Tab-separated table of C-alpha atoms (C1' of nucleotides) in Angstrom:
chain	number	residue	atom	x	y	z
A	1	MET	CA	65.741	-137.864	-19.744
A	2	ALA	CA	63.878	-134.740	-18.827
A	3	ASP	CA	64.952	-133.787	-15.329
A	4	PRO	CA	63.531	-130.859	-13.418
A	5	ALA	CA	66.663	-129.021	-12.371
A	6	GLN	CA	70.053	-130.457	-13.141
A	7	LYS	CA	71.317	-133.396	-15.130
A	8	SER	CA	74.378	-135.114	-13.730
A	9	SER	CA	74.841	-138.307	-15.673
A	10	ASP	CA	77.401	-139.809	-13.282
A	11	GLU	CA	75.727	-139.449	-9.903
A	12	PRO	CA	72.473	-141.339	-10.223
A	13	LEU	CA	70.055	-138.872	-8.680
A	14	ILE	CA	70.480	-139.759	-5.033
A	15	GLU	CA	68.254	-137.068	-3.602
A	16	PRO	CA	65.294	-137.608	-5.889
A	17	ALA	CA	65.249	-141.367	-5.291
A	18	CYS	CA	65.179	-140.803	-1.561
A	19	ALA	CA	62.355	-138.318	-1.923
A	20	VAL	CA	60.441	-140.715	-4.130
A	21	PHE	CA	60.827	-143.472	-1.583
A	22	ARG	CA	59.759	-141.287	1.343
A	23	ARG	CA	56.724	-140.089	-0.523
A	24	PHE	CA	55.818	-143.660	-1.439
A	25	LEU	CA	56.193	-144.851	2.150
A	26	LYS	CA	54.137	-142.022	3.603
A	27	GLN	CA	51.419	-142.563	1.081
A	28	GLN	CA	51.287	-146.241	2.094
A	29	GLY	CA	51.270	-145.506	5.820
A	30	LEU	CA	54.765	-146.991	6.153
A	31	LYS	CA	57.777	-145.607	7.959
A	32	PHE	CA	61.113	-144.332	6.752
A	33	THR	CA	63.592	-146.076	9.034
A	34	SER	CA	67.355	-145.856	9.158
A	35	GLU	CA	67.607	-149.410	7.795
A	36	ARG	CA	65.517	-148.494	4.793
A	37	ALA	CA	67.632	-145.407	4.213
A	38	LYS	CA	70.836	-147.426	4.369
A	39	ILE	CA	69.493	-150.068	2.010
A	40	LEU	CA	68.316	-147.431	-0.437
A	41	ASN	CA	71.769	-145.855	-0.416
A	42	ALA	CA	73.414	-149.201	-1.011
A	43	VAL	CA	71.048	-149.817	-3.892
A	44	LEU	CA	71.715	-146.396	-5.382
A	45	SER	CA	75.429	-147.109	-5.383
A	46	LYS	CA	74.965	-150.091	-7.679
A	47	SER	CA	75.536	-149.178	-11.277
A	48	SER	CA	74.472	-152.525	-12.664
A	49	VAL	CA	72.458	-155.567	-11.746
A	50	PHE	CA	72.753	-156.876	-8.171
A	51	GLU	CA	71.535	-159.677	-5.901
A	52	ALA	CA	69.918	-159.492	-2.492
A	53	ASP	CA	72.653	-161.450	-0.786
A	54	GLN	CA	75.382	-159.434	-2.449
A	55	LEU	CA	73.777	-156.297	-1.075
A	56	LEU	CA	73.710	-157.773	2.415
A	57	THR	CA	77.382	-158.756	2.298
A	58	GLU	CA	78.494	-155.396	0.975
A	59	MET	CA	76.525	-153.506	3.587
A	60	ARG	CA	77.962	-155.606	6.380
A	61	ASP	CA	81.477	-155.100	5.023
A	62	VAL	CA	80.946	-151.365	5.335
A	63	GLY	CA	79.787	-151.810	8.918
A	64	HIS	CA	76.066	-151.372	8.351
A	65	SER	CA	74.307	-154.224	10.068
A	66	VAL	CA	71.048	-155.210	8.465
A	67	SER	CA	69.228	-158.496	8.618
A	68	ARG	CA	68.410	-160.567	5.591
A	69	PRO	CA	64.644	-160.318	6.122
A	70	THR	CA	64.872	-156.545	6.205
A	71	ILE	CA	66.790	-156.545	2.936
A	72	TYR	CA	64.089	-158.582	1.245
A	73	ARG	CA	61.266	-156.582	2.768
A	74	THR	CA	62.850	-153.328	1.675
A	75	LEU	CA	63.601	-154.582	-1.816
A	76	LYS	CA	59.941	-155.409	-2.151
A	77	HIS	CA	58.954	-151.890	-1.157
A	78	LEU	CA	61.510	-150.423	-3.527
A	79	ARG	CA	59.974	-152.487	-6.298
A	80	HIS	CA	56.506	-151.261	-5.508
A	81	ALA	CA	57.819	-147.717	-5.419
A	82	ASN	CA	59.221	-148.291	-8.934
A	83	ILE	CA	62.723	-147.487	-7.771
A	84	ILE	CA	64.138	-150.869	-8.654
A	85	ARG	CA	62.926	-153.731	-10.789
A	86	GLN	CA	63.455	-157.446	-10.714
A	87	VAL	CA	65.456	-158.822	-13.588
A	88	LEU	CA	65.332	-162.667	-13.560
A	89	ILE	CA	68.480	-163.567	-15.411
A	90	ASP	CA	69.484	-166.581	-13.360
A	91	ALA	CA	67.244	-169.394	-12.142
A	92	LYS	CA	69.120	-169.580	-8.837
A	93	GLN	CA	68.153	-166.207	-7.467
A	94	SER	CA	66.593	-162.894	-8.311
A	95	HIS	CA	68.540	-159.996	-9.653
A	96	TYR	CA	67.562	-156.388	-9.257
A	97	GLN	CA	68.334	-153.246	-11.162
A	98	LEU	CA	67.874	-149.596	-10.356
A	99	SER	CA	65.125	-148.270	-12.572
A	100	ILE	CA	64.737	-144.691	-11.487
A	101	GLY	CA	67.606	-142.999	-13.328
A	102	GLN	CA	67.749	-144.750	-16.628
A	103	ASP	CA	66.199	-148.077	-17.554
A	104	PRO	CA	68.087	-150.201	-20.039
A	105	GLN	CA	65.862	-153.282	-19.668
A	106	SER	CA	68.243	-155.096	-22.009
A	107	TYR	CA	71.025	-157.344	-20.845
A	108	LEU	CA	73.965	-159.165	-22.343
A	109	VAL	CA	74.867	-162.277	-20.380
A	110	CYS	CA	78.105	-164.133	-21.013
A	111	ILE	CA	77.394	-167.861	-20.951
A	112	ASP	CA	80.967	-168.615	-19.900
A	113	THR	CA	81.508	-166.200	-17.051
A	114	ASN	CA	77.870	-165.372	-16.178
A	115	GLU	CA	78.786	-161.703	-16.272
A	116	ILE	CA	75.813	-159.452	-16.867
A	117	PHE	CA	75.997	-156.211	-18.812
A	118	ALA	CA	73.088	-153.815	-19.014
A	119	VAL	CA	72.938	-152.275	-22.453
A	120	ALA	CA	70.812	-149.721	-24.204
A	121	ALA	CA	68.521	-151.023	-26.915
A	122	PRO	CA	65.984	-148.291	-27.567
A	123	GLU	CA	64.832	-149.782	-30.880
A	124	ILE	CA	63.279	-152.657	-28.991
A	125	ASP	CA	60.700	-150.359	-27.438
A	126	GLU	CA	58.735	-149.769	-30.581
A	127	PHE	CA	58.879	-153.442	-31.511
A	128	THR	CA	57.452	-154.531	-28.189
A	129	ARG	CA	54.686	-151.980	-28.483
A	130	LYS	CA	53.853	-153.320	-31.911
A	131	ILE	CA	53.880	-156.938	-30.791
A	132	CYS	CA	51.694	-156.141	-27.798
A	133	SER	CA	49.126	-154.309	-29.871
A	134	ASP	CA	49.156	-157.122	-32.437
A	135	HIS	CA	47.980	-159.397	-29.652
A	136	GLY	CA	45.607	-156.965	-28.016
A	137	PHE	CA	47.913	-156.468	-25.044
A	138	GLU	CA	48.321	-153.180	-23.289
A	139	PRO	CA	52.108	-152.855	-22.947
A	140	VAL	CA	53.535	-152.190	-19.489
A	141	SER	CA	57.189	-153.149	-19.553
A	142	HIS	CA	59.535	-155.603	-21.147
A	143	ARG	CA	62.905	-157.220	-20.778
A	144	LEU	CA	65.365	-158.475	-23.338
A	145	ILE	CA	68.088	-160.877	-22.295
A	146	MET	CA	70.744	-161.899	-24.752
A	147	TYR	CA	73.096	-164.783	-24.102
A	148	GLY	CA	76.422	-164.951	-25.823
A	149	VAL	CA	80.154	-165.112	-25.429
A	150	SER	CA	81.856	-161.964	-24.228
A	151	PRO	CA	84.957	-160.662	-26.002
A	152	LYS	CA	87.053	-161.609	-22.996
A	153	SER	CA	85.782	-165.188	-23.031
A	154	GLN	CA	86.238	-165.471	-26.771
A	155	ALA	CA	89.889	-164.649	-26.203
A	156	ALA	CA	90.266	-167.242	-23.454
A	157	GLU	CA	88.281	-169.693	-25.546
A	158	ASP	CA	91.037	-172.297	-25.802
A	159	ASP	CA	91.314	-172.727	-22.061
A	160	GLU	CA	89.402	-175.436	-20.285
A	161	SER	CA	85.754	-174.612	-20.732
A	162	SER	CA	85.457	-172.969	-17.305
A	163	GLY	CA	83.336	-175.498	-15.385
A	164	ASN	CA	80.447	-173.058	-15.169
A	165	GLU	CA	76.909	-174.217	-15.705
A	166	VAL	CA	75.772	-172.800	-19.003
A	167	LEU	CA	72.533	-170.942	-18.542
A	168	ARG	CA	70.247	-170.555	-21.490
B	1	MET	CA	50.651	-193.923	-37.086
B	2	ALA	CA	53.715	-191.896	-37.944
B	3	ASP	CA	55.312	-192.716	-41.224
B	4	PRO	CA	58.952	-191.880	-41.683
B	5	ALA	CA	58.536	-189.246	-44.375
B	6	GLN	CA	55.597	-187.044	-43.535
B	7	LYS	CA	55.451	-183.541	-42.136
B	8	SER	CA	52.460	-182.702	-40.021
B	9	SER	CA	52.748	-179.202	-38.620
B	10	ASP	CA	50.418	-179.895	-35.701
B	11	GLU	CA	52.229	-182.857	-34.181
B	12	PRO	CA	55.502	-181.372	-33.016
B	13	LEU	CA	58.018	-183.802	-34.462
B	14	ILE	CA	57.852	-186.554	-31.879
B	15	GLU	CA	60.139	-188.971	-33.630
B	16	PRO	CA	62.961	-186.524	-34.319
B	17	ALA	CA	63.049	-185.221	-30.760
B	18	CYS	CA	63.284	-188.728	-29.417
B	19	ALA	CA	66.059	-189.533	-31.856
B	20	VAL	CA	67.900	-186.357	-30.941
B	21	PHE	CA	67.662	-187.237	-27.268
B	22	ARG	CA	68.866	-190.809	-27.771
B	23	ARG	CA	71.785	-189.659	-29.841
B	24	PHE	CA	72.686	-187.067	-27.215
B	25	LEU	CA	72.516	-189.621	-24.415
B	26	LYS	CA	74.592	-192.195	-26.252
B	27	GLN	CA	77.174	-189.613	-27.113
B	28	GLN	CA	77.429	-188.695	-23.411
B	29	GLY	CA	77.625	-192.306	-22.247
B	30	LEU	CA	74.178	-191.985	-20.665
B	31	LYS	CA	71.237	-194.336	-20.874
B	32	PHE	CA	67.825	-194.038	-22.444
B	33	THR	CA	65.508	-195.250	-19.708
B	34	SER	CA	61.749	-195.612	-19.671
B	35	GLU	CA	61.477	-192.694	-17.247
B	36	ARG	CA	63.408	-190.450	-19.606
B	37	ALA	CA	61.218	-191.563	-22.494
B	38	LYS	CA	58.056	-190.824	-20.526
B	39	ILE	CA	59.312	-187.421	-19.445
B	40	LEU	CA	60.319	-186.560	-22.984
B	41	ASN	CA	56.857	-187.479	-24.224
B	42	ALA	CA	55.227	-185.388	-21.536
B	43	VAL	CA	57.437	-182.474	-22.499
B	44	LEU	CA	56.661	-182.899	-26.188
B	45	SER	CA	52.954	-182.705	-25.426
B	46	LYS	CA	53.348	-179.217	-23.974
B	47	SER	CA	52.563	-176.567	-26.526
B	48	SER	CA	53.601	-173.652	-24.339
B	49	VAL	CA	55.690	-172.885	-21.301
B	50	PHE	CA	55.608	-175.367	-18.407
B	51	GLU	CA	56.988	-175.899	-14.898
B	52	ALA	CA	58.769	-178.905	-13.447
B	53	ASP	CA	56.149	-179.511	-10.802
B	54	GLN	CA	53.316	-179.161	-13.283
B	55	LEU	CA	54.958	-181.845	-15.385
B	56	LEU	CA	55.211	-184.153	-12.393
B	57	THR	CA	51.563	-183.701	-11.470
B	58	GLU	CA	50.337	-184.233	-14.995
B	59	MET	CA	52.403	-187.369	-15.436
B	60	ARG	CA	51.135	-188.837	-12.179
B	61	ASP	CA	47.559	-188.032	-13.161
B	62	VAL	CA	48.068	-190.112	-16.279
B	63	GLY	CA	49.395	-192.971	-14.165
B	64	HIS	CA	53.086	-192.548	-14.966
B	65	SER	CA	54.962	-192.587	-11.701
B	66	VAL	CA	58.152	-190.577	-11.774
B	67	SER	CA	60.007	-189.014	-8.915
B	68	ARG	CA	60.699	-185.346	-8.612
B	69	PRO	CA	64.487	-185.762	-8.691
B	70	THR	CA	64.238	-187.709	-11.919
B	71	ILE	CA	62.159	-184.941	-13.462
B	72	TYR	CA	64.789	-182.368	-12.617
B	73	ARG	CA	67.652	-184.581	-13.698
B	74	THR	CA	65.983	-185.300	-17.012
B	75	LEU	CA	65.062	-181.669	-17.624
B	76	LYS	CA	68.716	-180.815	-17.198
B	77	HIS	CA	69.691	-183.384	-19.815
B	78	LEU	CA	66.994	-182.137	-22.152
B	79	ARG	CA	68.403	-178.668	-21.772
B	80	HIS	CA	71.897	-179.819	-22.582
B	81	ALA	CA	70.541	-181.699	-25.579
B	82	ASN	CA	68.977	-178.415	-26.740
B	83	ILE	CA	65.525	-179.964	-26.749
B	84	ILE	CA	64.116	-177.568	-24.187
B	85	ARG	CA	65.260	-174.269	-22.782
B	86	GLN	CA	64.779	-172.511	-19.499
B	87	VAL	CA	62.638	-169.414	-19.627
B	88	LEU	CA	62.824	-167.540	-16.289
B	89	ILE	CA	59.605	-165.603	-16.297
B	90	ASP	CA	58.789	-165.898	-12.628
B	91	ALA	CA	61.170	-165.528	-9.699
B	92	LYS	CA	59.433	-168.331	-7.837
B	93	GLN	CA	60.372	-171.189	-10.106
B	94	SER	CA	61.850	-172.042	-13.465
B	95	HIS	CA	59.786	-172.356	-16.576
B	96	TYR	CA	60.733	-174.453	-19.551
B	97	GLN	CA	59.826	-174.372	-23.199
B	98	LEU	CA	60.283	-176.868	-25.991
B	99	SER	CA	62.886	-175.487	-28.353
B	100	ILE	CA	63.278	-178.216	-30.928
B	101	GLY	CA	60.262	-177.659	-33.167
B	102	GLN	CA	59.946	-173.931	-33.322
B	103	ASP	CA	61.456	-171.431	-30.938
B	104	PRO	CA	59.497	-168.279	-30.269
B	105	GLN	CA	61.802	-167.018	-27.496
B	106	SER	CA	59.375	-164.160	-27.006
B	107	TYR	CA	56.678	-164.100	-24.383
B	108	LEU	CA	53.712	-161.978	-23.463
B	109	VAL	CA	52.958	-162.116	-19.752
B	110	CYS	CA	49.731	-160.738	-18.356
B	111	ILE	CA	50.513	-158.897	-15.128
B	112	ASP	CA	46.985	-159.496	-13.841
B	113	THR	CA	46.521	-163.191	-14.467
B	114	ASN	CA	50.170	-164.275	-14.875
B	115	GLU	CA	49.191	-166.072	-18.059
B	116	ILE	CA	52.109	-166.618	-20.393
B	117	PHE	CA	51.780	-166.560	-24.166
B	118	ALA	CA	54.629	-167.514	-26.447
B	119	VAL	CA	54.621	-165.321	-29.510
B	120	ALA	CA	56.640	-165.061	-32.683
B	121	ALA	CA	58.830	-161.994	-33.013
B	122	PRO	CA	61.297	-162.752	-35.777
B	123	GLU	CA	62.329	-159.111	-36.194
B	124	ILE	CA	64.031	-159.254	-32.822
B	125	ASP	CA	66.625	-161.691	-34.100
B	126	GLU	CA	68.448	-159.240	-36.284
B	127	PHE	CA	68.356	-156.590	-33.567
B	128	THR	CA	69.919	-158.874	-31.015
B	129	ARG	CA	72.621	-159.859	-33.468
B	130	LYS	CA	73.364	-156.208	-34.049
B	131	ILE	CA	73.447	-155.366	-30.365
B	132	CYS	CA	75.720	-158.327	-29.640
B	133	SER	CA	78.172	-157.386	-32.345
B	134	ASP	CA	78.121	-153.760	-31.192
B	135	HIS	CA	79.441	-155.013	-27.863
B	136	GLY	CA	81.816	-157.609	-29.241
B	137	PHE	CA	79.594	-160.476	-28.112
B	138	GLU	CA	79.179	-163.651	-30.062
B	139	PRO	CA	75.400	-164.152	-30.034
B	140	VAL	CA	74.070	-167.497	-28.823
B	141	SER	CA	70.437	-167.015	-27.901
B	142	HIS	CA	68.106	-164.456	-26.488
B	143	ARG	CA	64.794	-164.037	-24.757
B	144	LEU	CA	62.261	-161.244	-24.857
B	145	ILE	CA	59.643	-161.006	-22.159
B	146	MET	CA	56.899	-158.432	-22.418
B	147	TYR	CA	54.631	-157.615	-19.507
B	148	GLY	CA	51.257	-156.134	-20.116
B	149	VAL	CA	47.534	-156.474	-19.664
B	150	SER	CA	45.821	-159.129	-21.718
B	151	PRO	CA	42.635	-158.313	-23.636
B	152	LYS	CA	40.668	-160.498	-21.237
B	153	SER	CA	41.995	-158.639	-18.206
B	154	GLN	CA	41.403	-155.276	-19.818
B	155	ALA	CA	37.770	-156.262	-20.124
B	156	ALA	CA	37.534	-157.352	-16.498
B	157	GLU	CA	39.476	-154.273	-15.475
B	158	ASP	CA	36.761	-152.821	-13.248
B	159	ASP	CA	36.622	-155.900	-11.054
B	160	GLU	CA	38.649	-156.113	-7.891
B	161	SER	CA	42.276	-155.970	-8.936
B	162	SER	CA	42.744	-159.727	-8.575
B	163	GLY	CA	45.033	-159.940	-5.544
B	164	ASN	CA	47.902	-161.279	-7.631
B	165	GLU	CA	51.423	-160.107	-7.013
B	166	VAL	CA	52.369	-157.954	-9.942
B	167	LEU	CA	55.597	-159.199	-11.464
B	168	ARG	CA	57.723	-156.774	-13.405
C	1	DC	C1'	51.019	-143.642	22.420
C	2	DT	C1'	49.857	-146.170	18.518
C	3	DT	C1'	51.370	-148.572	14.698
C	4	DG	C1'	54.595	-150.358	12.105
C	5	DC	C1'	59.620	-152.218	11.949
C	6	DT	C1'	63.624	-155.056	13.119
C	7	DG	C1'	66.039	-159.296	14.093
C	8	DC	C1'	65.939	-163.878	15.326
C	9	DA	C1'	64.566	-168.347	14.412
C	10	DA	C1'	62.085	-171.179	11.904
C	11	DA	C1'	59.075	-172.185	7.902
C	12	DA	C1'	58.145	-172.592	3.095
C	13	DG	C1'	59.327	-173.338	-1.494
C	14	DT	C1'	61.978	-175.173	-5.257
C	15	DT	C1'	65.971	-177.686	-6.667
C	16	DT	C1'	69.907	-180.795	-5.524
C	17	DT	C1'	72.392	-184.703	-3.515
C	18	DG	C1'	73.814	-189.246	-0.967
C	19	DC	C1'	72.782	-193.709	-0.877
C	20	DA	C1'	70.985	-198.474	-1.612
C	21	DC	C1'	68.915	-200.942	-4.949
C	22	DA	C1'	67.341	-201.681	-9.928
C	23	DC	C1'	67.938	-201.334	-14.847
C	24	DG	C1'	69.945	-200.504	-19.594
C	25	DT	C1'	73.828	-201.542	-22.631
D	1	DA	C1'	78.736	-207.674	-15.379
D	2	DC	C1'	79.526	-202.999	-15.417
D	3	DG	C1'	78.215	-198.520	-14.823
D	4	DT	C1'	74.502	-195.537	-14.773
D	5	DG	C1'	69.532	-194.394	-13.168
D	6	DT	C1'	65.859	-194.365	-9.915
D	7	DG	C1'	63.444	-193.299	-5.673
D	8	DC	C1'	63.588	-192.068	-1.057
D	9	DA	C1'	64.941	-189.025	2.373
D	10	DA	C1'	67.255	-185.317	3.570
D	11	DA	C1'	70.150	-181.322	2.403
D	12	DA	C1'	70.940	-176.890	0.233
D	13	DC	C1'	69.391	-172.650	-1.053
D	14	DT	C1'	66.810	-168.481	-1.546
D	15	DT	C1'	62.899	-166.144	0.167
D	16	DT	C1'	59.083	-165.562	3.554
D	17	DT	C1'	56.787	-165.381	8.035
D	18	DG	C1'	55.610	-165.390	13.321
D	19	DC	C1'	56.803	-163.244	17.196
D	20	DA	C1'	58.810	-160.304	21.027
D	21	DG	C1'	60.938	-156.206	21.752
D	22	DC	C1'	61.971	-151.469	19.607
D	23	DA	C1'	61.469	-147.211	17.094
D	24	DA	C1'	59.103	-143.806	14.009
D	25	DG	C1'	54.977	-140.770	13.353
DNA sequence: CTTGCTGCAAAAGTTTTGCACACGT
DNA sequence: ACGTGTGCAAAACTTTTGCAGCAAG
């Protein structure tokens, strides 16, 4: 967490991310439009994992009108700019996570409620490096997803088993 | 050719898996049909990760005609019977992996070729248990996906960057 | 002014479902 | 015989794409 000037751990570096994105776009010959700015801001406001459609709904609720295609196109650019990453927790649709501030890359998923919690698991890093080198791989990134029963669901365990599809 | 009491480590326990599936189906009031048997056998022949459509194609090539809906319906039952599990490596479609013989639950994905290698990483187990308990979760299962560059791709690194979409 | 961007509508892709008929128990 | 399974066709769903007008550099 070596930041150039100041380290606010609550506000997730809004200015830098915007600068990173603008630099990336310019370098690719792409344009920084108001839609892209609004989507980036919406993304920066997410503290945990989010879905494309969720983003669209929330932006429209706030009065920002963006089309679904533009959301997807911008998410793709944000991925290539290494500002967000895809998470793949659910087979139904993609999830995304901000990756520019901190990058947990580890997730706890409750198999009852489908809630997703990003958690820190720094020890995993060295293990993945070791495994990669054992197999001759050059490590790039990794993702650890753990499925289990959240404390809340353990408490409500005697209720009807909450008709949710169990994902494993 | 399979005698009741013999353990070959190459053949991945065909009889047991079939028995497990039949027991599961009976217990659920479901039926063991020839299609389900054929799909189970096709699944048991897969040594690594596979896709639903791949399974369909391979079965048809061998002369077994099954419909796509039946494949999906049967895969769902196999999941609930804990014979296979979903892997979620690619946003495009689901991947599945046999989980009844051995369960690696760790994967090396080459970001150039998209090849997927299942690898053993037993040390991860105790870490995930620790992380779960740190957060009050009751651990159920987990999955570790590592992205990197395979030895083969590192060798061919100077070629054109193989127009593949990089998944992260 | 040139080039890329947006929104609409529609396409593409995987996965699911309704229904009539067939099969396992 | 009963109830469940199968295949077909079509729906549902997320994500992508073609195109005409619009906006950023």
